[in-house]
Amino acid sequence: QQQVKQSPQSLIVQKGGIPIINCAYENTAFDYFPWYQQFPGKGPALLIAIRPDVSEKKEGRFTISFNKSAKQFSLHIMDSQPGDSATYFCAASKTSGTYKYIFGTGTRLKVLA
Amino acid sequence: GAGVSQSPSNKVTEKGKDVELRCDPISGHTALYWYRQSLGQGLEFLIYFQGNSAPDKSGLPSDRFSAERTGGSVSTLTIQRTQQEDSAVYLCASSRGILQETQYFGPGTRLLVL
């Protein structure tokens, strides 16, 4: 019940394409869903986050779509650039208690120039 | 102020030795987390500190792992009698505290146990 399943493991797109990364969770108590971006040798950095009271959130070229009934959420990167090549992690947490993140296993994205 | 800092950035040790990893959270952040990232894997929660409350140690994989946080700021993660399977990147994160969900991560300590 604590798992967050992330797919695909890796993704290659052409510059300008729209990569989509999907995550699914089981625990309905989760109420905060962040996405982190990690470059090699660096720590993860928050990209965008959503709460389950909205179905979509946009920040720049990044959009989260959230389907509460299906317990799924996804990250879309519009007009992807080679600089977006990184590993992306979804996570889920409860905003009560420990707030620890349960992370997906990550998606390695490569955007070709 | 500055972001989360961790030291050392890299650590190579021999099997059976003890290691200490240090984390300096963002100033004013009361919550501190340790995670472990194994090669090609996601991030695994280890331990959580919030203010003066008892830490949540539910993620520690064995009793060889321990952590403390002195004065509500700096934290040290200690691994005793290291094993090769302990090789990983150990990441520290901090957040402003209760109801402040965003966690800010440090660059990590890359631990290699030979």
PDB file of C-alpha atoms in Angstrom:
ATOM      1  CA  GLN A   1       0.000   0.000   0.000  1.00  0.00           C
ATOM      2  CA  GLN A   2       2.987   2.244   0.392  1.00  0.00           C
ATOM      3  CA  GLN A   3       4.280   1.777  -3.146  1.00  0.00           C
ATOM      4  CA  VAL A   4       4.372   4.322  -5.910  1.00  0.00           C
ATOM      5  CA  LYS A   5       4.761   2.722  -9.330  1.00  0.00           C
ATOM      6  CA  GLN A   6       6.455   4.789 -12.020  1.00  0.00           C
ATOM      7  CA  SER A   7       6.740   4.179 -15.746  1.00  0.00           C
ATOM      8  CA  PRO A   8       8.489   4.102 -18.111  1.00  0.00           C
ATOM      9  CA  GLN A   9      11.971   3.390 -16.757  1.00  0.00           C
ATOM     10  CA  SER A  10      13.520   5.311 -19.617  1.00  0.00           C
ATOM     11  CA  LEU A  11      12.327   7.556 -22.384  1.00  0.00           C
ATOM     12  CA  ILE A  12      13.921   9.072 -25.463  1.00  0.00           C
ATOM     13  CA  VAL A  13      12.233  11.914 -27.343  1.00  0.00           C
ATOM     14  CA  GLN A  14      13.192  14.376 -30.012  1.00  0.00           C
ATOM     15  CA  LYS A  15      13.602  18.047 -29.142  1.00  0.00           C
ATOM     16  CA  GLY A  16      10.181  19.662 -29.058  1.00  0.00           C
ATOM     17  CA  GLY A  17       8.439  16.393 -28.202  1.00  0.00           C
ATOM     18  CA  ILE A  18       6.169  15.905 -25.188  1.00  0.00           C
ATOM     19  CA  PRO A  19       7.449  13.155 -22.898  1.00  0.00           C
ATOM     20  CA  ILE A  20       4.892  11.785 -20.470  1.00  0.00           C
ATOM     21  CA  ILE A  21       5.809   9.993 -17.263  1.00  0.00           C
ATOM     22  CA  ASN A  22       3.188   8.132 -15.292  1.00  0.00           C
ATOM     23  CA  CYS A  23       2.822   7.226 -11.637  1.00  0.00           C
ATOM     24  CA  ALA A  24       0.265   5.221  -9.721  1.00  0.00           C
ATOM     25  CA  TYR A  25      -0.287   4.911  -5.999  1.00  0.00           C
ATOM     26  CA  GLU A  26      -2.402   2.755  -3.721  1.00  0.00           C
ATOM     27  CA  ASN A  27      -2.683   4.579  -0.419  1.00  0.00           C
ATOM     28  CA  THR A  28      -5.656   6.950  -0.575  1.00  0.00           C
ATOM     29  CA  ALA A  29      -4.270   8.804   2.445  1.00  0.00           C
ATOM     30  CA  PHE A  30      -1.571  10.356   0.248  1.00  0.00           C
ATOM     31  CA  ASP A  31      -2.392  14.006  -0.344  1.00  0.00           C
ATOM     32  CA  TYR A  32       0.748  15.597  -1.740  1.00  0.00           C
ATOM     33  CA  PHE A  33       2.403  14.561  -4.998  1.00  0.00           C
ATOM     34  CA  PRO A  34       5.686  16.222  -5.991  1.00  0.00           C
ATOM     35  CA  TRP A  35       7.899  15.609  -8.988  1.00  0.00           C
ATOM     36  CA  TYR A  36      11.645  15.893  -8.648  1.00  0.00           C
ATOM     37  CA  GLN A  37      14.297  16.326 -11.315  1.00  0.00           C
ATOM     38  CA  GLN A  38      17.763  14.930 -10.759  1.00  0.00           C
ATOM     39  CA  PHE A  39      20.884  15.542 -12.820  1.00  0.00           C
ATOM     40  CA  PRO A  40      23.874  13.194 -12.537  1.00  0.00           C
ATOM     41  CA  GLY A  41      25.871  13.842  -9.405  1.00  0.00           C
ATOM     42  CA  LYS A  42      23.278  16.203  -7.951  1.00  0.00           C
ATOM     43  CA  GLY A  43      20.523  15.901  -5.416  1.00  0.00           C
ATOM     44  CA  PRO A  44      16.883  15.892  -6.562  1.00  0.00           C
ATOM     45  CA  ALA A  45      15.297  19.308  -7.066  1.00  0.00           C
ATOM     46  CA  LEU A  46      11.573  20.007  -6.812  1.00  0.00           C
ATOM     47  CA  LEU A  47      10.004  20.587 -10.193  1.00  0.00           C
ATOM     48  CA  ILE A  48       6.287  20.842  -9.542  1.00  0.00           C
ATOM     49  CA  ALA A  49       3.796  19.447  -7.041  1.00  0.00           C
ATOM     50  CA  ILE A  50       0.051  18.910  -6.841  1.00  0.00           C
ATOM     51  CA  ARG A  51      -2.615  18.210  -4.244  1.00  0.00           C
ATOM     52  CA  PRO A  52      -5.581  15.959  -5.034  1.00  0.00           C
ATOM     53  CA  ASP A  53      -8.112  18.791  -4.950  1.00  0.00           C
ATOM     54  CA  VAL A  54      -7.123  19.829  -8.490  1.00  0.00           C
ATOM     55  CA  SER A  55      -6.882  17.765 -11.663  1.00  0.00           C
ATOM     56  CA  GLU A  56      -4.124  19.702 -13.368  1.00  0.00           C
ATOM     57  CA  LYS A  57      -1.331  22.096 -12.534  1.00  0.00           C
ATOM     58  CA  LYS A  58       0.991  23.923 -14.909  1.00  0.00           C
ATOM     59  CA  GLU A  59       4.287  25.614 -14.223  1.00  0.00           C
ATOM     60  CA  GLY A  60       6.057  26.790 -17.320  1.00  0.00           C
ATOM     61  CA  ARG A  61       6.573  23.836 -19.635  1.00  0.00           C
ATOM     62  CA  PHE A  62       5.740  21.285 -16.935  1.00  0.00           C
ATOM     63  CA  THR A  63       2.210  20.011 -16.292  1.00  0.00           C
ATOM     64  CA  ILE A  64       0.916  17.516 -13.771  1.00  0.00           C
ATOM     65  CA  SER A  65      -2.317  15.716 -14.567  1.00  0.00           C
ATOM     66  CA  PHE A  66      -4.024  14.086 -11.594  1.00  0.00           C
ATOM     67  CA  ASN A  67      -6.757  11.435 -11.627  1.00  0.00           C
ATOM     68  CA  LYS A  68      -7.917  10.892  -8.074  1.00  0.00           C
ATOM     69  CA  SER A  69     -10.383   8.100  -8.844  1.00  0.00           C
ATOM     70  CA  ALA A  70      -7.746   6.129 -10.744  1.00  0.00           C
ATOM     71  CA  LYS A  71      -5.045   7.006  -8.212  1.00  0.00           C
ATOM     72  CA  GLN A  72      -2.732   8.067 -11.007  1.00  0.00           C
ATOM     73  CA  PHE A  73      -0.794  11.182 -11.854  1.00  0.00           C
ATOM     74  CA  SER A  74       1.502  12.085 -14.688  1.00  0.00           C
ATOM     75  CA  LEU A  75       4.107  14.625 -15.705  1.00  0.00           C
ATOM     76  CA  HIS A  76       4.063  16.190 -19.164  1.00  0.00           C
ATOM     77  CA  ILE A  77       6.994  18.231 -20.445  1.00  0.00           C
ATOM     78  CA  MET A  78       5.954  20.541 -23.269  1.00  0.00           C
ATOM     79  CA  ASP A  79       8.432  21.545 -25.973  1.00  0.00           C
ATOM     80  CA  SER A  80      11.141  19.396 -24.407  1.00  0.00           C
ATOM     81  CA  GLN A  81      14.746  20.531 -24.691  1.00  0.00           C
ATOM     82  CA  PRO A  82      18.090  18.694 -24.445  1.00  0.00           C
ATOM     83  CA  GLY A  83      18.602  20.447 -21.107  1.00  0.00           C
ATOM     84  CA  ASP A  84      15.592  18.545 -19.754  1.00  0.00           C
ATOM     85  CA  SER A  85      17.589  15.310 -20.032  1.00  0.00           C
ATOM     86  CA  ALA A  86      17.631  14.049 -16.455  1.00  0.00           C
ATOM     87  CA  THR A  87      16.047  11.475 -14.188  1.00  0.00           C
ATOM     88  CA  TYR A  88      12.562  12.305 -12.972  1.00  0.00           C
ATOM     89  CA  PHE A  89      11.049  10.940  -9.780  1.00  0.00           C
ATOM     90  CA  CYS A  90       7.456  11.111  -8.695  1.00  0.00           C
ATOM     91  CA  ALA A  91       6.642  10.891  -5.013  1.00  0.00           C
ATOM     92  CA  ALA A  92       3.691  10.790  -2.678  1.00  0.00           C
ATOM     93  CA  SER A  93       3.276  11.755   0.936  1.00  0.00           C
ATOM     94  CA  LYS A  94       0.721  12.393   3.628  1.00  0.00           C
ATOM     95  CA  THR A  95       0.632  15.912   5.065  1.00  0.00           C
ATOM     96  CA  SER A  96       0.223  14.532   8.535  1.00  0.00           C
ATOM     97  CA  GLY A  97       2.561  12.478  10.633  1.00  0.00           C
ATOM     98  CA  THR A  98       6.013  11.996   9.184  1.00  0.00           C
ATOM     99  CA  TYR A  99       5.524  13.562   5.737  1.00  0.00           C
ATOM    100  CA  LYS A 100       8.101  11.113   4.413  1.00  0.00           C
ATOM    101  CA  TYR A 101       8.109  10.790   0.669  1.00  0.00           C
ATOM    102  CA  ILE A 102       7.439   7.480  -1.016  1.00  0.00           C
ATOM    103  CA  PHE A 103       9.305   7.738  -4.299  1.00  0.00           C
ATOM    104  CA  GLY A 104       8.792   6.052  -7.619  1.00  0.00           C
ATOM    105  CA  THR A 105      11.770   4.267  -9.126  1.00  0.00           C
ATOM    106  CA  GLY A 106      12.555   7.077 -11.553  1.00  0.00           C
ATOM    107  CA  THR A 107      12.442   7.702 -15.291  1.00  0.00           C
ATOM    108  CA  ARG A 108      15.600   8.492 -17.190  1.00  0.00           C
ATOM    109  CA  LEU A 109      14.699  10.986 -19.906  1.00  0.00           C
ATOM    110  CA  LYS A 110      16.891  11.799 -22.866  1.00  0.00           C
ATOM    111  CA  VAL A 111      15.910  14.599 -25.221  1.00  0.00           C
ATOM    112  CA  LEU A 112      17.738  14.457 -28.525  1.00  0.00           C
ATOM    113  CA  ALA A 113      18.906  17.664 -30.125  1.00  0.00           C
TER     114      ALA A 113
ATOM    115  CA  GLY B   1      20.329  31.182   3.097  1.00  0.00           C
ATOM    116  CA  ALA B   2      22.378  28.438   1.492  1.00  0.00           C
ATOM    117  CA  GLY B   3      20.907  25.120   0.523  1.00  0.00           C
ATOM    118  CA  VAL B   4      21.277  21.795   2.261  1.00  0.00           C
ATOM    119  CA  SER B   5      24.905  20.763   2.482  1.00  0.00           C
ATOM    120  CA  GLN B   6      26.341  17.311   3.051  1.00  0.00           C
ATOM    121  CA  SER B   7      29.797  16.015   3.795  1.00  0.00           C
ATOM    122  CA  PRO B   8      31.808  14.258   2.711  1.00  0.00           C
ATOM    123  CA  SER B   9      30.720  14.279  -0.918  1.00  0.00           C
ATOM    124  CA  ASN B  10      32.399  10.917  -1.443  1.00  0.00           C
ATOM    125  CA  LYS B  11      33.469   8.236   1.005  1.00  0.00           C
ATOM    126  CA  VAL B  12      35.281   5.001   0.313  1.00  0.00           C
ATOM    127  CA  THR B  13      35.601   2.597   3.203  1.00  0.00           C
ATOM    128  CA  GLU B  14      36.440  -1.007   3.879  1.00  0.00           C
ATOM    129  CA  LYS B  15      33.867  -3.560   4.850  1.00  0.00           C
ATOM    130  CA  GLY B  16      33.431  -3.657   8.605  1.00  0.00           C
ATOM    131  CA  LYS B  17      34.443  -0.059   9.254  1.00  0.00           C
ATOM    132  CA  ASP B  18      32.108   2.567  10.691  1.00  0.00           C
ATOM    133  CA  VAL B  19      31.245   5.725   8.751  1.00  0.00           C
ATOM    134  CA  GLU B  20      29.646   9.037   9.675  1.00  0.00           C
ATOM    135  CA  LEU B  21      27.794  11.195   7.192  1.00  0.00           C
ATOM    136  CA  ARG B  22      26.896  14.777   7.976  1.00  0.00           C
ATOM    137  CA  CYS B  23      23.998  16.982   6.932  1.00  0.00           C
ATOM    138  CA  ASP B  24      23.546  20.718   7.440  1.00  0.00           C
ATOM    139  CA  PRO B  25      19.932  21.637   6.718  1.00  0.00           C
ATOM    140  CA  ILE B  26      18.676  24.977   5.468  1.00  0.00           C
ATOM    141  CA  SER B  27      18.704  27.501   8.296  1.00  0.00           C
ATOM    142  CA  GLY B  28      15.351  27.636  10.052  1.00  0.00           C
ATOM    143  CA  HIS B  29      14.140  24.305   8.711  1.00  0.00           C
ATOM    144  CA  THR B  30      12.853  22.174  11.542  1.00  0.00           C
ATOM    145  CA  ALA B  31      12.276  18.954   9.625  1.00  0.00           C
ATOM    146  CA  LEU B  32      15.154  16.804   8.386  1.00  0.00           C
ATOM    147  CA  TYR B  33      15.086  13.573   6.420  1.00  0.00           C
ATOM    148  CA  TRP B  34      17.622  10.986   5.345  1.00  0.00           C
ATOM    149  CA  TYR B  35      17.099   8.904   2.204  1.00  0.00           C
ATOM    150  CA  ARG B  36      19.209   6.283   0.460  1.00  0.00           C
ATOM    151  CA  GLN B  37      19.522   5.989  -3.301  1.00  0.00           C
ATOM    152  CA  SER B  38      21.017   2.758  -4.555  1.00  0.00           C
ATOM    153  CA  LEU B  39      22.369   2.485  -8.091  1.00  0.00           C
ATOM    154  CA  GLY B  40      19.512   2.598 -10.561  1.00  0.00           C
ATOM    155  CA  GLN B  41      16.937   2.654  -7.794  1.00  0.00           C
ATOM    156  CA  GLY B  42      14.558   5.188  -6.383  1.00  0.00           C
ATOM    157  CA  LEU B  43      14.980   6.946  -3.093  1.00  0.00           C
ATOM    158  CA  GLU B  44      14.343   4.984   0.065  1.00  0.00           C
ATOM    159  CA  PHE B  45      13.284   6.792   3.255  1.00  0.00           C
ATOM    160  CA  LEU B  46      15.518   6.128   6.255  1.00  0.00           C
ATOM    161  CA  ILE B  47      14.718   8.491   9.131  1.00  0.00           C
ATOM    162  CA  TYR B  48      12.881  11.751   9.916  1.00  0.00           C
ATOM    163  CA  PHE B  49      13.464  14.406  12.559  1.00  0.00           C
ATOM    164  CA  GLN B  50      10.936  17.128  13.406  1.00  0.00           C
ATOM    165  CA  GLY B  51      11.890  19.684  16.006  1.00  0.00           C
ATOM    166  CA  ASN B  52      12.297  18.092  19.423  1.00  0.00           C
ATOM    167  CA  SER B  53       9.957  15.188  18.699  1.00  0.00           C
ATOM    168  CA  ALA B  54      11.146  11.602  18.760  1.00  0.00           C
ATOM    169  CA  PRO B  55      12.506  10.703  15.313  1.00  0.00           C
ATOM    170  CA  ASP B  56      10.689   8.367  12.961  1.00  0.00           C
ATOM    171  CA  LYS B  57      13.221   5.586  12.456  1.00  0.00           C
ATOM    172  CA  SER B  58      10.888   3.280  10.576  1.00  0.00           C
ATOM    173  CA  GLY B  59      13.001   3.272   7.414  1.00  0.00           C
ATOM    174  CA  LEU B  60      16.339   2.283   8.928  1.00  0.00           C
ATOM    175  CA  PRO B  61      17.272  -1.059   7.324  1.00  0.00           C
ATOM    176  CA  SER B  62      19.120  -2.540  10.300  1.00  0.00           C
ATOM    177  CA  ASP B  63      20.402  -1.711  13.756  1.00  0.00           C
ATOM    178  CA  ARG B  64      23.773  -0.872  12.188  1.00  0.00           C
ATOM    179  CA  PHE B  65      22.201   2.385  11.064  1.00  0.00           C
ATOM    180  CA  SER B  66      21.591   5.245  13.464  1.00  0.00           C
ATOM    181  CA  ALA B  67      21.190   8.996  13.243  1.00  0.00           C
ATOM    182  CA  GLU B  68      21.114  11.917  15.560  1.00  0.00           C
ATOM    183  CA  ARG B  69      20.354  15.567  15.277  1.00  0.00           C
ATOM    184  CA  THR B  70      22.057  17.919  17.648  1.00  0.00           C
ATOM    185  CA  GLY B  71      20.513  21.241  18.643  1.00  0.00           C
ATOM    186  CA  GLY B  72      17.765  20.823  16.120  1.00  0.00           C
ATOM    187  CA  SER B  73      20.135  21.555  13.253  1.00  0.00           C
ATOM    188  CA  VAL B  74      23.045  19.406  12.048  1.00  0.00           C
ATOM    189  CA  SER B  75      22.416  15.686  11.657  1.00  0.00           C
ATOM    190  CA  THR B  76      24.803  12.757  11.506  1.00  0.00           C
ATOM    191  CA  LEU B  77      23.969   9.389   9.986  1.00  0.00           C
ATOM    192  CA  THR B  78      26.192   6.615  11.299  1.00  0.00           C
ATOM    193  CA  ILE B  79      26.605   3.215   9.691  1.00  0.00           C
ATOM    194  CA  GLN B  80      28.431   0.696  11.845  1.00  0.00           C
ATOM    195  CA  ARG B  81      30.260  -2.354  10.523  1.00  0.00           C
ATOM    196  CA  THR B  82      29.593  -1.349   6.919  1.00  0.00           C
ATOM    197  CA  GLN B  83      28.659  -3.984   4.367  1.00  0.00           C
ATOM    198  CA  GLN B  84      29.022  -3.867   0.583  1.00  0.00           C
ATOM    199  CA  GLU B  85      25.252  -3.584   0.204  1.00  0.00           C
ATOM    200  CA  ASP B  86      25.435  -0.265   2.082  1.00  0.00           C
ATOM    201  CA  SER B  87      27.093   1.273  -0.988  1.00  0.00           C
ATOM    202  CA  ALA B  88      24.719   3.972  -2.190  1.00  0.00           C
ATOM    203  CA  VAL B  89      24.154   7.703  -2.301  1.00  0.00           C
ATOM    204  CA  TYR B  90      22.859   8.997   1.013  1.00  0.00           C
ATOM    205  CA  LEU B  91      20.694  12.075   0.585  1.00  0.00           C
ATOM    206  CA  CYS B  92      19.590  14.507   3.223  1.00  0.00           C
ATOM    207  CA  ALA B  93      16.597  16.803   2.844  1.00  0.00           C
ATOM    208  CA  SER B  94      15.036  19.494   4.981  1.00  0.00           C
ATOM    209  CA  SER B  95      11.723  21.314   5.050  1.00  0.00           C
ATOM    210  CA  ARG B  96      10.314  24.188   7.020  1.00  0.00           C
ATOM    211  CA  GLY B  97       8.325  21.838   9.200  1.00  0.00           C
ATOM    212  CA  ILE B  98       4.794  20.797   9.876  1.00  0.00           C
ATOM    213  CA  LEU B  99       2.490  21.470   6.899  1.00  0.00           C
ATOM    214  CA  GLN B 100       5.428  22.651   4.797  1.00  0.00           C
ATOM    215  CA  GLU B 101       5.613  19.756   2.453  1.00  0.00           C
ATOM    216  CA  THR B 102       8.402  20.716   0.087  1.00  0.00           C
ATOM    217  CA  GLN B 103      11.639  18.952   0.857  1.00  0.00           C
ATOM    218  CA  TYR B 104      14.916  20.448  -0.323  1.00  0.00           C
ATOM    219  CA  PHE B 105      17.666  17.964  -0.995  1.00  0.00           C
ATOM    220  CA  GLY B 106      21.389  18.179  -0.549  1.00  0.00           C
ATOM    221  CA  PRO B 107      23.862  16.862  -3.140  1.00  0.00           C
ATOM    222  CA  GLY B 108      24.323  13.580  -1.303  1.00  0.00           C
ATOM    223  CA  THR B 109      27.228  11.541  -0.024  1.00  0.00           C
ATOM    224  CA  ARG B 110      28.374   8.750  -2.314  1.00  0.00           C
ATOM    225  CA  LEU B 111      29.416   5.828  -0.145  1.00  0.00           C
ATOM    226  CA  LEU B 112      31.414   2.934  -1.547  1.00  0.00           C
ATOM    227  CA  VAL B 113      32.132  -0.039   0.693  1.00  0.00           C
ATOM    228  CA  LEU B 114      34.917  -2.235  -0.625  1.00  0.00           C
TER     229      LEU B 114
END
